[in-house]
Coordinates of C-alpha atoms in Angstrom, one line a residue:
X831 CA -90.2 -67.5 4.9
X832 CA -92.4 -64.6 3.8
X833 CA -94.7 -66.8 1.6
X834 CA -95.1 -69.3 4.3
X835 CA -96.0 -66.5 6.8
X836 CA -98.7 -65.0 4.3
X837 CA -100.2 -68.5 4.0
X838 CA -100.6 -68.7 7.8
X839 CA -102.1 -65.3 8.0
X840 CA -104.5 -66.3 5.2
X841 CA -105.5 -69.3 7.2
X842 CA -106.0 -67.1 10.3
X843 CA -108.3 -64.9 8.3
X844 CA -110.4 -68.0 7.4
X845 CA -110.7 -69.6 10.8
X846 CA -110.8 -66.5 13.0
X847 CA -114.1 -64.6 13.3
X848 CA -114.4 -62.8 16.7
X849 CA -117.8 -63.1 18.2
X850 CA -116.8 -60.6 21.0
X851 CA -115.5 -57.1 20.7
X852 CA -111.8 -56.4 21.1
X853 CA -110.5 -57.0 24.6
X854 CA -110.0 -53.7 26.5
X855 CA -106.5 -54.4 27.7
X856 CA -105.4 -55.4 24.1
X857 CA -107.0 -52.3 22.8
X858 CA -105.1 -50.1 25.3
X859 CA -101.8 -51.9 24.6
X860 CA -102.2 -51.3 20.9
X861 CA -103.0 -47.5 21.3
X862 CA -100.0 -47.3 23.7
X863 CA -97.9 -48.8 20.8
X864 CA -99.4 -46.3 18.4
X865 CA -98.7 -43.4 20.9
X866 CA -94.9 -44.4 20.8
X867 CA -94.8 -44.0 16.9
X868 CA -93.6 -40.5 16.0
X869 CA -93.9 -40.9 12.3
X870 CA -96.1 -43.1 10.1
X871 CA -95.7 -41.7 6.5
X872 CA -97.9 -44.5 4.9
X873 CA -100.5 -44.3 7.6
X874 CA -100.1 -48.0 8.5
X875 CA -101.9 -47.2 11.8
X876 CA -104.4 -44.8 10.4
X877 CA -107.4 -47.1 11.0
X878 CA -106.4 -47.4 14.7
X879 CA -108.7 -45.2 16.7
X880 CA -110.6 -45.4 20.0
X881 CA -114.0 -45.2 18.3
X882 CA -113.6 -48.4 16.4
X883 CA -113.3 -52.1 17.2
X884 CA -109.6 -53.3 17.0
X885 CA -110.7 -56.8 15.9
X886 CA -112.9 -55.9 13.0
X887 CA -111.7 -52.4 11.9
X888 CA -107.9 -52.1 12.5
X889 CA -105.6 -53.0 9.8
X890 CA -102.9 -55.5 10.6
X891 CA -104.8 -56.8 13.6
X892 CA -106.6 -60.0 14.0
X893 CA -108.4 -61.6 17.0
X894 CA -109.6 -65.0 18.2
X895 CA -113.3 -65.8 18.8
X896 CA -112.9 -64.4 22.3
X897 CA -111.9 -61.0 21.1
X898 CA -108.2 -61.4 22.1
X899 CA -105.6 -60.0 19.6
X900 CA -103.6 -62.9 18.2
X901 CA -101.9 -61.2 15.2
X902 CA -100.2 -57.9 15.0
X903 CA -98.6 -57.4 11.5
X904 CA -97.4 -54.0 10.3
X905 CA -94.3 -54.6 8.3
X906 CA -92.6 -51.9 6.3
X907 CA -92.3 -54.3 3.3
X908 CA -95.3 -56.2 2.0
X909 CA -96.7 -57.2 -1.4
X910 CA -99.8 -58.4 -3.1
X911 CA -100.9 -59.5 -6.5
X912 CA -100.6 -55.9 -7.9
X913 CA -98.6 -53.9 -5.4
X914 CA -95.5 -53.7 -3.3
X915 CA -95.5 -51.5 -0.3
X916 CA -92.0 -50.4 1.0
X917 CA -92.4 -47.8 3.8
X918 CA -91.1 -46.9 7.2
X919 CA -92.2 -46.0 10.6
X920 CA -90.3 -44.0 13.4
X921 CA -90.7 -44.4 17.1
X922 CA -90.0 -47.0 19.9
X923 CA -91.6 -50.3 20.9
X924 CA -94.0 -49.8 23.7
X925 CA -93.6 -52.1 26.7
X926 CA -97.4 -52.4 26.6
X927 CA -97.1 -54.8 23.8
X928 CA -96.3 -57.3 26.6
X929 CA -100.0 -57.1 27.5
X930 CA -101.0 -58.8 24.3
X931 CA -100.8 -62.2 26.1
X932 CA -102.7 -64.1 23.5
X933 CA -100.4 -62.9 20.6
X934 CA -99.3 -65.6 18.2
X935 CA -97.8 -63.4 15.4
X936 CA -95.8 -60.1 15.8
X937 CA -94.3 -58.6 12.7
X938 CA -92.9 -55.2 12.8
X939 CA -90.0 -55.9 10.3
X940 CA -88.7 -53.6 7.8
X941 CA -90.0 -50.4 9.4
X942 CA -86.4 -49.2 9.1
X943 CA -86.7 -46.4 11.8
X944 CA -87.9 -48.1 14.9
X945 CA -85.3 -47.3 17.6
X946 CA -84.7 -47.8 21.3
X947 CA -84.5 -51.3 23.0
X948 CA -86.6 -54.4 22.7
X949 CA -88.9 -54.2 25.7
X950 CA -88.3 -56.9 28.3
X951 CA -92.1 -57.2 28.5
X952 CA -92.2 -59.1 25.2
X953 CA -91.1 -62.1 27.3
X954 CA -94.8 -62.2 28.6
X955 CA -96.0 -63.3 25.2
X956 CA -95.8 -66.9 26.1
X957 CA -98.0 -67.9 23.1
X958 CA -96.0 -66.2 20.5
X959 CA -95.0 -68.4 17.4
X960 CA -93.5 -65.7 15.1
X961 CA -91.4 -62.7 16.2
X962 CA -90.1 -60.5 13.4
X963 CA -88.4 -57.3 14.3
X964 CA -85.7 -57.3 11.7
X965 CA -84.5 -54.4 9.6
X966 CA -84.9 -51.6 12.1
X967 CA -82.6 -49.5 14.3
X968 CA -83.3 -51.4 17.6
X969 CA -80.3 -51.2 20.0
X970 CA -79.3 -52.5 23.4
X971 CA -79.2 -56.3 24.4
X972 CA -81.5 -59.1 23.5
X973 CA -83.8 -59.3 26.6
X974 CA -83.1 -62.4 28.7
X975 CA -87.0 -62.6 29.2
X976 CA -87.2 -64.0 25.6
X977 CA -86.4 -67.3 27.1
X978 CA -90.1 -67.5 28.3
X979 CA -91.2 -67.5 24.6
X980 CA -91.1 -71.4 24.6
X981 CA -93.6 -71.7 21.7
X982 CA -91.6 -69.5 19.4
X983 CA -90.9 -71.1 16.1
X984 CA -89.4 -68.3 14.0
X985 CA -87.3 -65.3 15.6
X986 CA -85.8 -62.6 13.3
X987 CA -83.9 -59.7 15.0
X988 CA -81.6 -59.3 12.0
X989 CA -80.3 -55.9 10.7
X990 CA -80.6 -53.8 13.9
X991 CA -77.9 -52.3 16.2
X992 CA -78.2 -54.9 18.9
X993 CA -75.1 -55.5 20.9
X994 CA -73.9 -57.6 23.8
X995 CA -73.9 -61.4 24.1
X996 CA -76.6 -63.7 23.2
X997 CA -78.3 -65.0 26.4
X998 CA -77.4 -68.6 27.0
X999 CA -80.7 -69.4 28.7
X1000 CA -82.6 -68.0 25.8
X1001 CA -80.9 -70.2 23.3
X1002 CA -81.4 -73.2 25.5
X1003 CA -85.2 -72.7 26.2
X1004 CA -86.4 -72.0 22.6
X1005 CA -86.6 -75.6 21.8
X1006 CA -89.3 -75.2 19.1
X1007 CA -87.3 -72.7 17.0
X1008 CA -87.1 -73.6 13.3
X1009 CA -85.6 -70.3 12.1
X1010 CA -83.3 -67.9 14.0
X1011 CA -82.0 -64.7 12.3
X1012 CA -79.6 -62.4 14.3
X1013 CA -77.4 -61.3 11.4
X1014 CA -76.3 -57.7 10.8
X1015 CA -76.1 -56.6 14.4
X1016 CA -73.1 -55.9 16.8
X1017 CA -73.5 -59.0 18.9
X1018 CA -70.3 -60.3 20.5
X1019 CA -68.9 -62.9 22.7
X1020 CA -69.0 -66.6 21.9
X1021 CA -71.9 -68.4 20.2
X1022 CA -73.7 -70.2 23.2
X1023 CA -73.1 -73.9 23.5
X1024 CA -76.9 -74.1 24.3
X1025 CA -77.6 -73.5 20.6
X1026 CA -77.2 -77.3 20.5
X1027 CA -80.6 -77.4 22.3
X1028 CA -82.4 -76.0 19.1
X1029 CA -82.9 -79.5 17.7
X1030 CA -85.7 -78.5 15.3
X1031 CA -83.8 -75.6 13.8
X1032 CA -83.5 -75.5 10.0
X1033 CA -82.1 -72.0 9.4
X1034 CA -79.4 -70.4 11.6
X1035 CA -78.1 -66.9 10.4
X1036 CA -75.7 -65.1 12.7
X1037 CA -73.6 -63.5 10.0
X1038 CA -72.2 -59.9 10.1
X1039 CA -71.8 -59.6 13.9
X1040 CA -68.7 -59.7 16.1
X1041 CA -69.0 -63.2 17.5
X1042 CA -65.6 -64.6 18.6
X1043 CA -64.3 -67.8 20.0
X1044 CA -64.8 -71.1 18.2
X1045 CA -67.7 -72.8 16.6
X1046 CA -69.4 -74.9 19.5
X1047 CA -69.1 -78.6 18.9
X1048 CA -72.8 -78.9 20.2
X1049 CA -73.7 -77.7 16.7
X1050 CA -73.6 -81.5 15.8
X1051 CA -77.1 -82.0 17.4
X1052 CA -78.8 -79.7 14.9
X1053 CA -79.8 -82.6 12.6
X1054 CA -82.5 -80.7 10.8
X1055 CA -80.2 -77.7 10.0
X1056 CA -80.2 -76.9 6.3
X1057 CA -78.9 -73.2 6.3
X1058 CA -76.0 -72.2 8.4
X1059 CA -74.4 -68.7 8.0
X1060 CA -71.7 -67.7 10.5
X1061 CA -69.8 -65.5 8.0
X1062 CA -68.3 -62.0 8.7
X1063 CA -67.6 -62.5 12.3
X1064 CA -64.4 -62.9 14.4
X1065 CA -64.7 -66.6 14.9
X1066 CA -61.5 -68.5 15.6
X1067 CA -60.4 -72.0 16.3
X1068 CA -60.8 -74.8 13.9
X1069 CA -63.8 -76.2 12.2
X1070 CA -65.3 -78.8 14.5
X1071 CA -65.1 -82.4 12.9
X1072 CA -68.6 -82.9 14.3
X1073 CA -70.0 -80.6 11.6
X1074 CA -69.9 -83.6 9.2
X1075 CA -73.0 -84.9 11.1
X1076 CA -75.2 -82.2 9.6
X1077 CA -76.4 -84.3 6.8
X1078 CA -79.4 -82.0 6.0
X1079 CA -77.1 -79.0 5.5
X1080 CA -77.5 -77.4 2.1
X1081 CA -75.7 -74.0 2.7
X1082 CA -72.6 -73.6 4.9
X1083 CA -71.1 -70.1 5.0
X1084 CA -68.1 -69.6 7.4
X1085 CA -66.3 -67.0 5.3
X1086 CA -64.5 -63.8 6.6
X1087 CA -63.6 -65.1 10.0
X1088 CA -60.3 -66.1 11.6
X1089 CA -60.8 -69.8 11.5
X1090 CA -57.5 -71.8 11.5
X1091 CA -56.5 -75.5 11.1
X1092 CA -57.5 -77.7 8.2
X1093 CA -60.8 -78.6 6.5
X1094 CA -61.9 -81.7 8.4
X1095 CA -62.2 -84.9 6.3
X1096 CA -65.6 -85.4 8.1
X1097 CA -67.1 -83.0 5.6
X1098 CA -67.9 -86.1 3.6
X1099 CA -71.0 -86.4 5.8
X1100 CA -72.5 -83.2 4.3
X1101 CA -74.2 -85.1 1.7
X1102 CA -76.8 -82.4 1.1
X1103 CA -74.5 -79.5 0.8
X1104 CA -75.0 -77.3 -2.2
X1105 CA -73.3 -73.9 -1.3
X1106 CA -69.9 -74.1 0.7
X1107 CA -68.0 -70.9 1.4
X1108 CA -64.9 -70.9 3.7
X1109 CA -63.2 -68.0 2.0
X1110 CA -61.2 -65.2 3.7
X1111 CA -60.0 -67.2 6.8
X1112 CA -56.6 -68.7 7.8
X1113 CA -57.1 -72.3 6.8
X1114 CA -54.1 -74.5 6.2
X1115 CA -53.4 -78.0 5.1
X1116 CA -54.7 -79.7 2.0
X1117 CA -58.2 -80.0 0.6
X1118 CA -59.4 -83.4 1.7
X1119 CA -60.0 -86.1 -0.8
X1120 CA -63.4 -86.7 1.0
X1121 CA -64.6 -83.5 -0.7
X1122 CA -65.5 -85.8 -3.5
X1123 CA -68.5 -87.0 -1.4
X1124 CA -70.4 -83.7 -1.7
X1125 CA -72.3 -84.9 -4.7
X1126 CA -74.9 -82.2 -4.6
X1127 CA -72.6 -79.2 -4.3
X1128 CA -72.9 -76.3 -6.6
X1129 CA -70.6 -73.5 -5.4
X1130 CA -67.2 -74.2 -3.8
X1131 CA -65.6 -71.1 -2.5
X1132 CA -62.3 -71.6 -0.5
X1133 CA -60.4 -68.5 -1.8
X1134 CA -58.0 -66.3 0.3
X1135 CA -56.7 -69.0 2.8
X1136 CA -53.4 -70.7 3.1
X1137 CA -54.4 -74.1 1.8
X1138 CA -51.6 -76.2 0.3
X1139 CA -50.9 -79.5 -1.3
X1140 CA -52.4 -80.7 -4.6
X1141 CA -56.0 -80.5 -5.7
X1142 CA -57.6 -83.8 -5.1
X1143 CA -58.5 -85.8 -8.1
X1144 CA -61.8 -86.7 -6.4
X1145 CA -63.0 -83.1 -7.2
X1146 CA -63.9 -84.5 -10.6
X1147 CA -66.8 -86.4 -8.8
X1148 CA -68.6 -83.1 -8.1
X1149 CA -70.5 -83.1 -11.4
X1150 CA -73.2 -80.7 -10.0
X1151 CA -70.6 -78.0 -9.5
X1152 CA -71.2 -74.7 -11.3
X1153 CA -68.5 -72.5 -9.6
X1154 CA -65.0 -73.2 -8.1
X1155 CA -63.1 -70.4 -6.5
X1156 CA -59.8 -71.5 -4.9
X1157 CA -57.7 -68.3 -5.7
X1158 CA -55.1 -66.9 -3.3
X1159 CA -54.0 -70.1 -1.6
X1160 CA -50.8 -72.1 -1.7
X1161 CA -51.9 -75.1 -4.0
X1162 CA -49.1 -77.0 -5.8
X1163 CA -48.8 -79.7 -8.4
X1164 CA -50.8 -80.2 -11.5
X1165 CA -54.4 -79.4 -12.1
X1166 CA -56.1 -82.9 -12.2
X1167 CA -57.4 -84.0 -15.5
X1168 CA -60.7 -85.2 -13.6
X1169 CA -61.7 -81.5 -13.6
X1170 CA -62.8 -82.2 -17.1
X1171 CA -65.6 -84.3 -15.7
X1172 CA -67.3 -81.2 -14.2
X1173 CA -69.8 -80.9 -17.0
X1174 CA -71.9 -78.1 -15.3
X1175 CA -68.9 -75.9 -14.4
X1176 CA -69.3 -72.2 -15.2
X1177 CA -66.5 -70.6 -13.3
X1178 CA -63.1 -72.0 -12.5
X1179 CA -60.7 -69.6 -10.6
X1180 CA -57.5 -71.1 -9.5
X1181 CA -55.4 -67.8 -9.7
X1182 CA -52.7 -66.9 -7.3
X1183 CA -51.5 -70.3 -6.2
X1184 CA -48.3 -72.3 -7.0
X1185 CA -49.8 -74.7 -9.6
X1186 CA -47.4 -76.0 -12.3
X1187 CA -47.2 -78.6 -15.0
X1188 CA -49.1 -79.0 -18.3
X1189 CA -52.7 -77.9 -18.3
X1190 CA -55.0 -80.7 -18.8
X1191 CA -56.6 -80.6 -22.2
X1192 CA -59.8 -82.1 -20.6
X1193 CA -60.8 -78.6 -19.5
X1194 CA -61.9 -78.2 -23.2
X1195 CA -64.8 -80.6 -22.2
X1196 CA -66.3 -78.0 -20.1
X1197 CA -68.9 -76.8 -22.6
X1198 CA -70.6 -74.3 -20.1
X1199 CA -67.3 -72.8 -18.7
X1200 CA -67.6 -69.0 -18.9
X1201 CA -64.8 -68.0 -16.6
X1202 CA -61.3 -69.5 -16.5
X1203 CA -58.6 -67.8 -14.4
X1204 CA -55.3 -69.4 -13.9
X1205 CA -53.3 -66.1 -13.4
X1206 CA -50.2 -65.9 -11.2
X1207 CA -49.3 -69.6 -11.3
X1208 CA -45.8 -70.9 -12.5
X1209 CA -47.4 -72.8 -15.3
X1210 CA -44.7 -71.9 -17.9
X1211 CA -47.3 -72.0 -20.6
X1212 CA -45.3 -70.3 -23.4
X1213 CA -48.3 -70.2 -25.6
X1214 CA -52.1 -70.1 -25.0
X1215 CA -53.2 -73.6 -25.7
X1216 CA -55.4 -73.9 -28.8
X1217 CA -58.0 -76.2 -27.1
X1218 CA -59.1 -73.0 -25.1
X1219 CA -60.8 -71.9 -28.3
X1220 CA -63.4 -74.7 -27.8
X1221 CA -64.6 -73.3 -24.6
X1222 CA -67.3 -70.6 -24.7
X1223 CA -65.4 -68.2 -22.4
X1224 CA -66.4 -64.7 -21.4
X1225 CA -63.5 -64.3 -18.9
X1226 CA -59.9 -65.6 -19.5
X1227 CA -57.1 -64.8 -17.1
X1228 CA -53.7 -66.0 -17.8
X1229 CA -51.6 -63.2 -16.1
X1230 CA -48.0 -64.3 -15.2
X1231 CA -48.3 -67.8 -16.5
X1232 CA -45.1 -67.7 -18.6
X1233 CA -46.6 -66.8 -21.9
X1234 CA -44.0 -65.8 -24.6
X1235 CA -45.3 -66.4 -28.1
X1236 CA -47.7 -64.4 -30.1
X1237 CA -51.3 -64.1 -29.4
X1238 CA -53.3 -66.8 -31.3
X1239 CA -55.5 -65.5 -34.1
X1240 CA -58.5 -67.5 -32.9
X1241 CA -58.7 -65.1 -29.9
X1242 CA -60.4 -62.6 -32.5
X1243 CA -63.2 -65.1 -33.0
X1244 CA -64.2 -65.5 -29.4
X1245 CA -66.9 -63.9 -27.3
X1246 CA -64.3 -63.0 -24.5
X1247 CA -65.3 -59.8 -22.6
X1248 CA -62.5 -59.9 -20.0
X1249 CA -59.0 -60.8 -21.1
X1250 CA -55.9 -60.5 -18.7
X1251 CA -52.6 -61.5 -20.1
X1252 CA -50.5 -59.2 -18.0
X1253 CA -47.1 -59.9 -16.5
X1254 CA -45.9 -62.2 -19.3
X1255 CA -43.3 -62.1 -22.0
X1256 CA -45.6 -61.5 -25.1
X1257 CA -43.5 -59.6 -27.7
X1258 CA -45.3 -58.5 -30.9
X1259 CA -47.3 -55.8 -32.6
X1260 CA -50.8 -55.6 -31.3
X1261 CA -52.6 -57.4 -34.1
X1262 CA -55.3 -55.8 -36.3
X1263 CA -57.6 -58.6 -35.6
X1264 CA -57.9 -57.3 -32.0
X1265 CA -60.7 -55.1 -33.5
X1266 CA -62.7 -58.3 -34.0
X1267 CA -62.9 -58.8 -30.3
X1268 CA -65.9 -56.6 -30.1
X1269 CA -67.2 -58.1 -26.8
X1270 CA -64.2 -56.9 -24.9
X1271 CA -65.0 -54.7 -21.9
X1272 CA -61.7 -55.4 -19.9
X1273 CA -58.3 -55.7 -21.6
X1274 CA -55.1 -56.0 -19.5
X1275 CA -51.9 -56.5 -21.6
X1276 CA -49.6 -54.6 -19.2
X1277 CA -46.1 -55.7 -18.3
X1278 CA -45.3 -57.4 -21.5
X1279 CA -43.2 -56.4 -24.5
X1280 CA -45.8 -55.2 -27.1
X1281 CA -44.5 -52.6 -29.5
X1282 CA -45.7 -50.6 -32.5
X1283 CA -48.7 -48.3 -32.5
X1284 CA -52.2 -49.1 -31.7
X1285 CA -54.0 -50.4 -35.0
X1286 CA -56.8 -48.4 -36.4
X1287 CA -59.1 -51.4 -35.9
X1288 CA -59.0 -50.7 -32.2
X1289 CA -61.8 -48.2 -32.6
X1290 CA -64.1 -51.2 -33.2
X1291 CA -63.8 -52.3 -29.5
X1292 CA -67.1 -50.6 -28.9
X1293 CA -67.7 -52.2 -25.5
X1294 CA -64.3 -51.6 -24.0
X1295 CA -64.4 -49.8 -20.7
X1296 CA -61.2 -50.8 -18.8
X1297 CA -57.8 -50.6 -20.6
X1298 CA -54.4 -51.4 -19.2
X1299 CA -51.5 -51.3 -21.7
X1300 CA -48.9 -50.0 -19.1
X1301 CA -45.2 -51.1 -19.1
X1302 CA -44.9 -52.1 -22.8
X1303 CA -43.1 -50.4 -25.7
X1304 CA -46.2 -49.1 -27.5
X1305 CA -45.7 -46.0 -29.6
X1306 CA -47.7 -43.8 -31.9
X1307 CA -50.5 -41.3 -31.3
X1308 CA -52.1 -41.5 -27.8
X1309 CA -55.4 -40.2 -29.3
X1310 CA -56.1 -43.5 -31.2
X1311 CA -57.0 -44.9 -27.8
X1312 CA -59.3 -42.1 -26.8
X1313 CA -61.3 -41.9 -30.0
X1314 CA -62.7 -45.5 -30.2
X1315 CA -66.4 -45.9 -30.9
X1316 CA -69.0 -46.8 -28.3
X1317 CA -72.0 -49.2 -28.2
X1318 CA -74.2 -46.7 -26.5
X1319 CA -75.1 -46.8 -23.5
X1320 CA -72.0 -49.1 -22.7
X1321 CA -68.5 -48.7 -24.0
X1322 CA -67.5 -45.5 -22.4
X1323 CA -64.2 -45.9 -20.6
X1324 CA -64.0 -46.4 -16.8
X1325 CA -60.3 -46.6 -16.6
X1326 CA -57.2 -46.2 -18.8
X1327 CA -53.6 -46.9 -17.9
X1328 CA -51.0 -46.6 -20.7
X1329 CA -48.2 -45.5 -18.4
X1330 CA -44.5 -46.3 -19.2
X1331 CA -44.8 -46.6 -22.9
X1332 CA -43.6 -44.3 -25.8
X1333 CA -47.0 -42.9 -27.0
X1334 CA -46.8 -39.4 -28.4
X1335 CA -49.1 -36.4 -28.2
X1336 CA -50.2 -33.9 -27.8
X1337 CA -53.4 -34.9 -26.0
X1338 CA -56.5 -34.0 -28.0
X1339 CA -57.6 -30.6 -26.7
X1340 CA -61.2 -31.9 -26.9
X1341 CA -60.5 -35.1 -24.9
X1342 CA -63.3 -34.0 -22.5
X1343 CA -65.9 -34.1 -25.2
X1344 CA -65.1 -37.5 -26.8
X1345 CA -67.8 -39.9 -26.3
X1346 CA -65.7 -42.7 -25.1
X1347 CA -64.1 -40.5 -22.4
X1348 CA -67.2 -38.9 -20.8
X1349 CA -67.6 -41.3 -17.9
X1350 CA -63.9 -42.1 -17.2
X1351 CA -62.9 -42.4 -13.5
X1352 CA -59.1 -43.3 -13.8
X1353 CA -56.8 -41.8 -16.4
X1354 CA -53.1 -42.6 -16.2
X1355 CA -50.8 -41.5 -18.9
X1356 CA -47.6 -41.0 -17.0
X1357 CA -44.1 -41.7 -18.5
X1358 CA -44.9 -41.2 -22.1
X1359 CA -43.3 -38.4 -24.2
X1360 CA -46.6 -36.6 -24.9
X1361 CA -45.6 -33.1 -25.1
X1362 CA -48.1 -30.2 -25.5
X1363 CA -50.3 -28.9 -22.7
X1364 CA -53.0 -30.2 -20.3
X1365 CA -56.3 -29.7 -22.1
X1366 CA -58.8 -27.6 -20.3
X1367 CA -61.6 -29.9 -21.5
X1368 CA -60.4 -32.4 -18.9
X1369 CA -62.5 -30.3 -16.6
X1370 CA -65.6 -31.7 -18.4
X1371 CA -64.8 -35.2 -17.1
X1372 CA -67.0 -34.9 -14.0
X1373 CA -66.6 -38.6 -13.0
X1374 CA -62.8 -38.4 -13.0
X1375 CA -61.3 -39.6 -9.7
X1376 CA -57.7 -40.4 -10.7
X1377 CA -55.5 -38.2 -13.0
X1378 CA -51.9 -39.1 -13.4
X1379 CA -49.8 -37.1 -15.8
X1380 CA -46.3 -37.7 -14.5
X1381 CA -43.2 -37.2 -16.7
X1382 CA -45.1 -36.4 -19.9
X1383 CA -43.1 -33.4 -21.2
X1384 CA -46.2 -31.2 -20.6
X1385 CA -45.9 -27.4 -20.6
X1386 CA -48.2 -24.5 -20.1
X1387 CA -50.4 -23.9 -17.1
X1388 CA -52.4 -26.2 -14.8
X1389 CA -56.0 -25.5 -16.1
X1390 CA -58.4 -24.1 -13.5
X1391 CA -61.1 -26.1 -15.2
X1392 CA -59.8 -29.3 -13.4
X1393 CA -61.5 -27.7 -10.3
X1394 CA -64.8 -28.7 -12.0
X1395 CA -63.9 -32.4 -11.6
X1396 CA -65.4 -32.6 -8.1
X1397 CA -64.8 -36.4 -7.6
X1398 CA -61.0 -36.1 -8.0
X1399 CA -59.0 -37.8 -5.3
X1400 CA -55.6 -38.0 -6.9
X1401 CA -53.8 -35.5 -9.2
X1402 CA -50.2 -36.3 -10.0
X1403 CA -48.5 -33.8 -12.4
X1404 CA -44.8 -34.0 -11.3
X1405 CA -41.8 -34.1 -13.5
X1406 CA -43.2 -31.8 -16.4
X1407 CA -42.5 -28.3 -17.5
X1408 CA -45.7 -26.7 -16.1
X1409 CA -45.6 -23.0 -15.4
X1410 CA -47.8 -20.3 -13.8
X1411 CA -49.4 -20.8 -10.5
X1412 CA -51.5 -23.5 -8.8
X1413 CA -55.2 -22.8 -9.3
X1414 CA -56.8 -22.5 -5.8
X1415 CA -60.0 -24.3 -6.9
X1416 CA -57.9 -27.3 -7.9
X1417 CA -55.8 -27.7 -4.8
X1418 CA -58.9 -27.2 -2.7
X1419 CA -61.0 -29.9 -4.3
X1420 CA -63.0 -31.5 -1.5
X1421 CA -62.1 -35.2 -2.1
X1422 CA -58.5 -34.5 -3.0
X1423 CA -56.2 -36.9 -1.1
X1424 CA -53.0 -36.9 -3.2
X1425 CA -51.5 -33.9 -5.0
X1426 CA -48.0 -33.7 -6.5
X1427 CA -46.8 -31.0 -8.8
X1428 CA -43.1 -31.3 -7.9
X1429 CA -40.3 -30.9 -10.5
X1430 CA -42.0 -28.4 -12.7
X1431 CA -41.5 -24.6 -13.3
X1432 CA -44.4 -23.4 -11.2
X1433 CA -44.3 -19.9 -9.6
X1434 CA -46.2 -17.8 -7.1
X1435 CA -47.7 -18.5 -3.7
X1436 CA -49.2 -21.9 -3.1
X1437 CA -52.9 -21.2 -2.4
X1438 CA -54.1 -21.9 1.2
X1439 CA -55.6 -25.3 1.4
X1440 CA -57.1 -27.8 3.8
X1441 CA -55.4 -30.9 2.4
X1442 CA -52.4 -32.4 4.1
X1443 CA -50.0 -32.6 1.3
X1444 CA -46.3 -33.1 2.1
X1445 CA -43.5 -30.8 1.2
X1446 CA -42.3 -33.2 -1.4
X1447 CA -45.4 -32.6 -3.4
X1448 CA -44.2 -29.0 -4.3
X1449 CA -40.3 -29.3 -4.4
X1450 CA -38.1 -28.4 -7.3
X1451 CA -40.4 -25.6 -8.5
X1452 CA -37.9 -22.6 -8.2
X1453 CA -40.5 -19.9 -8.1
X1454 CA -43.1 -21.6 -5.8
X1455 CA -43.5 -20.5 -2.3
X1456 CA -45.8 -20.6 0.7
X1457 CA -46.9 -23.3 3.0
X1458 CA -45.8 -26.1 3.3
X1459 CA -42.7 -24.6 1.5
X1460 CA -41.0 -21.5 3.0
X1461 CA -43.0 -18.4 3.0
X1462 CA -43.0 -16.0 0.2
X1463 CA -40.7 -12.8 0.2
X1464 CA -42.8 -9.8 -0.2

């Protein structure tokens, strides 16, 4: 859009050379506009003054041969061969802009700070072709007077604070519109049926509003439409079967609405469709076999619905597909072997369904597949199929798929960066070759039956940032996990959860200074017989948000240094042998939402605090008193 606009402006600069001075009414209108601007940090209007001619000397203004202003272009974001200007302008839109009756182009987009309403006087600009007011803070309703802009081809009011309904008459009158952007506002009500009158429109973007009711069937008349985004609204009802008549449509986003019913078989008519997103709705029924007609499709995103039935084998006809997201549905039956025909597929996410049966080995034909997630399906795999080793995967998810046997050694020769094998029956020692998986950044082996200590080769996982080994039978020193090497600047932990194991301590007193730990946000060590005390160096982990040290056999005091971790939202220290008082700076951390020190040996008065922590957070500390417990005896 921007490139096309700049070309048009360039052509204007060639063909327009005013022979007369700037029209007095136009000049006054522009000065009135400038007068309403309260802040102009980049001096966009600096050249506008009463002593010069607005046609020849004012930046962002162009005139026709008669001296009438035809172009007003002062966007906050613009670029040239060797510069990018990103600036702002504060103030309101002057109603005097309506006096620029010869105006063809009005671009005040991306100024960020323009406030107030869109003046109804803009309806007098009957020759206007382009109107760009997007990315500001304009509020109020869309003026009904815009219906008079019958020559308008592009209208962008996106990313403001506009509210109310879209005027029906306005939609019905702007029959030359090719692009309409109203996204990112607070517009409500139904999408007007008169939208079907915009027969020349190619791009319609209404996403991120509060539109309700159903998609009007009149949408079938928009034969030139190639971009339709109605996502992130409150749209209900079913998808009209007439949508299949939009044969030029390349992008269809209806995600994050309240759409019900099934996907109509008429989608077979969307022969130009490349990007198809219906996720986060309430769709039911099966995926129609006619989906195999979408021969140009690249992204298919139907996740988070209630779709059922089997995956149609015709999906194998969509050889241009690069991404399939069908997770969180109710799909059943086997994965069709025809999926092996999708030679360009890079992502296949079928997780959280009810798929069963043997995995088709044809998946190994997908030489570009980078992500395969089949987690949370009753596949009864028992073992990870060896043919997976032939696929150049970066992400492999097989959580709760019935795995029981040992991890295959070939995993150590892969480039996998995300591996989720949680919620299975894997029972073995963690193999030493795990250290060969040097690309790993995310590893989840939780809820299995792994045992033994962490092998010394674990330190070689220099890129590992998220680790979940919870609910296994691991033992040995907990510090082996903390002391791994890093591949600077990556490889510092973001999260660690090793709860419900048999790791031993004490925790390294210098844990807060270990390279791999300095960026950690979540540290969960609960339900391990660690012993020892809480290291004061934890106070150096300034990114820490969650700290859980429940039932770890910890003694000593709660270090006041924890009060230095300003991002902490959760501190759980219950079921230990902690003594002394509660540090005031810890319980008063600004972001703290959960705090539990129950079942310890704490004493003294609970410091006054603003957080609303229940009585249960402090119970079973015989020497502790003060709100919310009974008051202390003086």
